[in-house]
Amino acid sequence: MSVLFFGSISTLADTSELQRRAFNEAFQAHGLDWNWSREDYVSMLGSNGGKDRIADFARERGQEVDAAEVHATKSAIFQELLSSQDVSARPGVLDTVRRAKDDGTRVGFVTTTSGDNIAALLRALSPDITSDTFDVIVDSSSVSTGKPDPAAYQYALDTLGEDAAGAVAIEDNEGGVRSATAAGLTCIAFPNQNTADADFSGAATTVEALRPDDVVALIKA
């Protein structure tokens, strides 16, 4: 068979600015005089892992911060924002999922965010996209190393009994593309509003919207 993987929350719905807002509100909640501008945030998106970004930022400023606690607050705020904001699927996502299923292609969601974040996103996108949309969902509890390590994709392939040669991943950031290609997958770069200027040279193609025929062509290549 073949499989199509969506590689992060923002490949389904562009939540990048909600994420940045959640970080800044979490900093305020913890009494930190930090405020990540859009430029600041964009510069941090070459790798995955919000907790690591917080820890690295604190280290650069010579501050002692409980990065895990701040990140937990950020996640709670992000989940609340998802429930209160108008969140919709990105261009072409729903048509691509329908086409994949019509063709008998399995569909997976391969992230290294928390299960709670995934659940909040799927509630926001329901009924168009739910947990039943996916044949496998990978979250931070599934593997011990996050992207750009290929472990998340290797786990998904092993779970489905699929081979990387028949798999295509859709990713929105550099770390995700590196993860997918390191696992042997063909990758479509689908930048979000804050990663449009990233280096996606490792991807097979870079698109602003998903077109089902083009995605299927890559799956069957």
CSV table of C-alpha atoms in Angstrom, one decimal:
chain,number,residue,atom,x,y,z
A,1,MET,CA,0.0,0.0,0.0
A,2,SER,CA,1.0,3.7,0.3
A,3,VAL,CA,0.8,6.2,3.0
A,4,LEU,CA,0.5,10.0,3.3
A,5,PHE,CA,1.7,11.6,6.5
A,6,PHE,CA,0.9,15.1,7.8
A,7,GLY,CA,3.9,16.1,9.9
A,8,SER,CA,2.9,18.8,12.3
A,9,ILE,CA,-0.1,20.7,13.6
A,10,SER,CA,0.5,23.6,11.2
A,11,THR,CA,0.3,21.3,8.2
A,12,LEU,CA,-3.4,20.8,9.0
A,13,ALA,CA,-4.2,24.3,10.3
A,14,ASP,CA,-1.8,27.2,10.4
A,15,THR,CA,-1.5,27.8,14.1
A,16,SER,CA,2.0,29.3,14.1
A,17,GLU,CA,0.9,32.8,15.3
A,18,LEU,CA,-1.4,31.2,18.0
A,19,GLN,CA,1.7,29.3,19.1
A,20,ARG,CA,3.7,32.5,19.4
A,21,ARG,CA,0.9,34.2,21.3
A,22,ALA,CA,0.7,31.3,23.7
A,23,PHE,CA,4.5,31.5,24.4
A,24,ASN,CA,4.3,35.2,25.1
A,25,GLU,CA,1.2,34.8,27.4
A,26,ALA,CA,3.0,32.0,29.2
A,27,PHE,CA,6.1,34.2,29.8
A,28,GLN,CA,3.9,36.9,31.3
A,29,ALA,CA,2.2,34.3,33.5
A,30,HIS,CA,5.6,33.3,34.9
A,31,GLY,CA,6.7,36.8,35.5
A,32,LEU,CA,9.3,36.8,32.6
A,33,ASP,CA,10.0,40.0,30.8
A,34,TRP,CA,10.2,38.2,27.5
A,35,ASN,CA,8.2,38.9,24.4
A,36,TRP,CA,9.1,37.0,21.2
A,37,SER,CA,8.4,39.2,18.2
A,38,ARG,CA,7.5,37.5,15.0
A,39,GLU,CA,11.1,38.0,13.8
A,40,ASP,CA,12.4,36.4,17.0
A,41,TYR,CA,10.0,33.4,16.6
A,42,VAL,CA,10.8,32.9,12.9
A,43,SER,CA,14.5,32.7,13.7
A,44,MET,CA,13.8,29.8,16.2
A,45,LEU,CA,11.8,27.6,13.8
A,46,GLY,CA,14.7,25.8,12.2
A,47,SER,CA,14.3,23.1,14.8
A,48,ASN,CA,11.4,21.5,16.7
A,49,GLY,CA,10.7,21.6,20.4
A,50,GLY,CA,9.2,24.5,22.3
A,51,LYS,CA,10.7,23.5,25.6
A,52,ASP,CA,14.1,23.5,24.1
A,53,ARG,CA,13.5,27.0,22.6
A,54,ILE,CA,12.6,28.3,26.1
A,55,ALA,CA,15.6,26.7,27.7
A,56,ASP,CA,18.0,28.0,25.0
A,57,PHE,CA,16.5,31.5,25.2
A,58,ALA,CA,17.0,31.5,29.0
A,59,ARG,CA,20.5,30.3,28.7
A,60,GLU,CA,21.4,33.0,26.2
A,61,ARG,CA,20.1,35.6,28.7
A,62,GLY,CA,21.8,34.0,31.7
A,63,GLN,CA,18.5,33.3,33.4
A,64,GLU,CA,17.4,30.3,35.5
A,65,VAL,CA,14.0,29.2,34.2
A,66,ASP,CA,12.0,26.0,34.6
A,67,ALA,CA,11.5,25.5,30.9
A,68,ALA,CA,9.3,22.5,31.3
A,69,GLU,CA,6.9,24.4,33.6
A,70,VAL,CA,6.8,27.4,31.3
A,71,HIS,CA,6.2,25.2,28.3
A,72,ALA,CA,3.4,23.4,30.1
A,73,THR,CA,1.7,26.7,30.7
A,74,LYS,CA,2.2,27.6,27.1
A,75,SER,CA,0.6,24.3,26.0
A,76,ALA,CA,-2.4,25.0,28.2
A,77,ILE,CA,-2.8,28.5,26.8
A,78,PHE,CA,-2.5,27.2,23.2
A,79,GLN,CA,-5.2,24.6,23.8
A,80,GLU,CA,-7.5,27.2,25.2
A,81,LEU,CA,-6.8,29.4,22.1
A,82,LEU,CA,-7.6,26.6,19.8
A,83,SER,CA,-11.0,26.2,21.5
A,84,SER,CA,-11.8,30.0,21.3
A,85,GLN,CA,-10.4,31.0,17.9
A,86,ASP,CA,-11.7,30.3,14.4
A,87,VAL,CA,-9.4,27.5,13.3
A,88,SER,CA,-9.8,25.9,9.8
A,89,ALA,CA,-8.0,23.5,7.6
A,90,ARG,CA,-5.3,24.9,5.3
A,91,PRO,CA,-5.9,25.2,1.6
A,92,GLY,CA,-6.2,21.8,-0.1
A,93,VAL,CA,-5.9,19.7,3.1
A,94,LEU,CA,-9.5,18.4,3.1
A,95,ASP,CA,-9.5,17.6,-0.6
A,96,THR,CA,-6.1,15.9,-0.3
A,97,VAL,CA,-7.3,13.7,2.6
A,98,ARG,CA,-10.4,12.7,0.7
A,99,ARG,CA,-8.5,11.9,-2.4
A,100,ALA,CA,-6.0,9.8,-0.5
A,101,LYS,CA,-8.7,7.7,1.2
A,102,ASP,CA,-10.6,7.3,-2.1
A,103,ASP,CA,-7.3,5.9,-3.6
A,104,GLY,CA,-6.8,3.5,-0.7
A,105,THR,CA,-3.9,5.4,0.6
A,106,ARG,CA,-3.4,5.4,4.4
A,107,VAL,CA,-3.2,8.7,6.2
A,108,GLY,CA,-1.1,9.4,9.3
A,109,PHE,CA,-0.4,12.4,11.6
A,110,VAL,CA,3.3,12.3,12.7
A,111,THR,CA,4.2,15.0,15.2
A,112,THR,CA,6.3,15.2,18.4
A,113,THR,CA,3.9,17.6,20.1
A,114,SER,CA,1.8,16.4,23.1
A,115,GLY,CA,-1.3,14.3,22.8
A,116,ASP,CA,-3.3,17.0,24.5
A,117,ASN,CA,-2.3,19.5,21.8
A,118,ILE,CA,-3.3,17.1,19.1
A,119,ALA,CA,-6.7,16.5,20.8
A,120,ALA,CA,-7.3,20.2,21.1
A,121,LEU,CA,-6.5,20.7,17.4
A,122,LEU,CA,-8.8,17.9,16.3
A,123,ARG,CA,-11.6,19.3,18.4
A,124,ALA,CA,-11.1,22.6,16.7
A,125,LEU,CA,-11.2,21.0,13.2
A,126,SER,CA,-14.0,18.6,13.9
A,127,PRO,CA,-16.1,17.3,12.1
A,128,ASP,CA,-13.9,17.8,9.0
A,129,ILE,CA,-10.8,16.2,10.6
A,130,THR,CA,-11.0,13.9,13.6
A,131,SER,CA,-8.8,11.2,15.1
A,132,ASP,CA,-10.8,8.7,12.9
A,133,THR,CA,-9.2,10.5,9.8
A,134,PHE,CA,-5.9,9.0,10.6
A,135,ASP,CA,-4.6,5.4,10.5
A,136,VAL,CA,-1.8,6.3,12.9
A,137,ILE,CA,-1.2,9.3,15.2
A,138,VAL,CA,2.3,9.9,16.6
A,139,ASP,CA,2.8,12.3,19.5
A,140,SER,CA,5.6,13.1,22.0
A,141,SER,CA,4.9,10.0,24.0
A,142,SER,CA,5.5,7.7,21.0
A,143,VAL,CA,9.3,8.2,20.7
A,144,SER,CA,12.1,9.4,22.9
A,145,THR,CA,13.7,11.8,20.4
A,146,GLY,CA,11.9,14.6,18.5
A,147,LYS,CA,12.4,15.9,15.0
A,148,PRO,CA,14.7,16.3,13.1
A,149,ASP,CA,15.6,12.8,14.3
A,150,PRO,CA,13.7,10.3,12.0
A,151,ALA,CA,12.4,8.3,14.9
A,152,ALA,CA,8.8,9.6,14.7
A,153,TYR,CA,8.5,8.6,11.1
A,154,GLN,CA,10.2,5.2,11.6
A,155,TYR,CA,7.7,4.6,14.4
A,156,ALA,CA,4.7,5.4,12.2
A,157,LEU,CA,6.0,3.2,9.3
A,158,ASP,CA,6.6,0.3,11.7
A,159,THR,CA,3.2,0.7,13.2
A,160,LEU,CA,1.5,0.6,9.8
A,161,GLY,CA,3.8,-2.0,8.4
A,162,GLU,CA,4.7,0.3,5.5
A,163,ASP,CA,7.9,1.0,3.7
A,164,ALA,CA,9.4,4.4,3.3
A,165,ALA,CA,9.5,4.0,-0.5
A,166,GLY,CA,5.7,4.2,-0.6
A,167,ALA,CA,5.4,7.1,1.8
A,168,VAL,CA,5.1,10.9,1.4
A,169,ALA,CA,5.3,13.4,4.2
A,170,ILE,CA,3.9,16.9,4.3
A,171,GLU,CA,6.0,19.2,6.6
A,172,ASP,CA,6.0,22.9,7.4
A,173,ASN,CA,9.4,23.5,8.9
A,174,GLU,CA,13.1,22.6,8.2
A,175,GLY,CA,13.4,20.1,11.1
A,176,GLY,CA,10.4,18.2,9.9
A,177,VAL,CA,11.7,18.0,6.4
A,178,ARG,CA,15.0,16.7,7.7
A,179,SER,CA,13.2,14.1,9.8
A,180,ALA,CA,11.1,12.8,6.9
A,181,THR,CA,13.9,12.6,4.4
A,182,ALA,CA,16.3,11.0,7.0
A,183,ALA,CA,13.6,8.3,7.3
A,184,GLY,CA,13.7,7.8,3.5
A,185,LEU,CA,10.4,9.5,2.7
A,186,THR,CA,9.6,11.9,-0.1
A,187,CYS,CA,8.7,15.2,1.4
A,188,ILE,CA,6.4,18.0,0.4
A,189,ALA,CA,7.2,21.3,2.1
A,190,PHE,CA,4.1,23.2,3.0
A,191,PRO,CA,5.4,26.3,4.8
A,192,ASN,CA,3.2,28.1,7.4
A,193,GLN,CA,3.1,31.9,7.6
A,194,ASN,CA,6.2,32.0,9.8
A,195,THR,CA,8.4,29.4,7.9
A,196,ALA,CA,7.9,30.7,4.3
A,197,ASP,CA,11.6,31.8,4.1
A,198,ALA,CA,13.1,28.6,5.5
A,199,ASP,CA,15.5,26.4,3.6
A,200,PHE,CA,13.4,23.6,2.1
A,201,SER,CA,16.0,22.4,-0.4
A,202,GLY,CA,15.6,18.8,1.0
A,203,ALA,CA,12.0,18.6,0.0
A,204,ALA,CA,10.8,17.3,-3.3
A,205,THR,CA,8.7,20.3,-3.8
A,206,THR,CA,7.4,23.4,-1.9
A,207,VAL,CA,3.8,24.5,-2.2
A,208,GLU,CA,1.5,27.2,-0.9
A,209,ALA,CA,-1.6,25.0,-1.1
A,210,LEU,CA,-2.0,21.2,-1.4
A,211,ARG,CA,-3.3,19.9,-4.8
A,212,PRO,CA,-4.6,16.4,-4.6
A,213,ASP,CA,-3.4,15.4,-8.0
A,214,ASP,CA,0.1,16.6,-7.4
A,215,VAL,CA,0.3,14.8,-4.0
A,216,VAL,CA,-1.0,11.6,-5.5
A,217,ALA,CA,1.6,11.8,-8.3
A,218,LEU,CA,4.4,11.9,-5.7
A,219,ILE,CA,2.9,9.0,-3.7
A,220,LYS,CA,2.7,6.9,-6.9
A,221,ALA,CA,6.1,8.0,-8.3
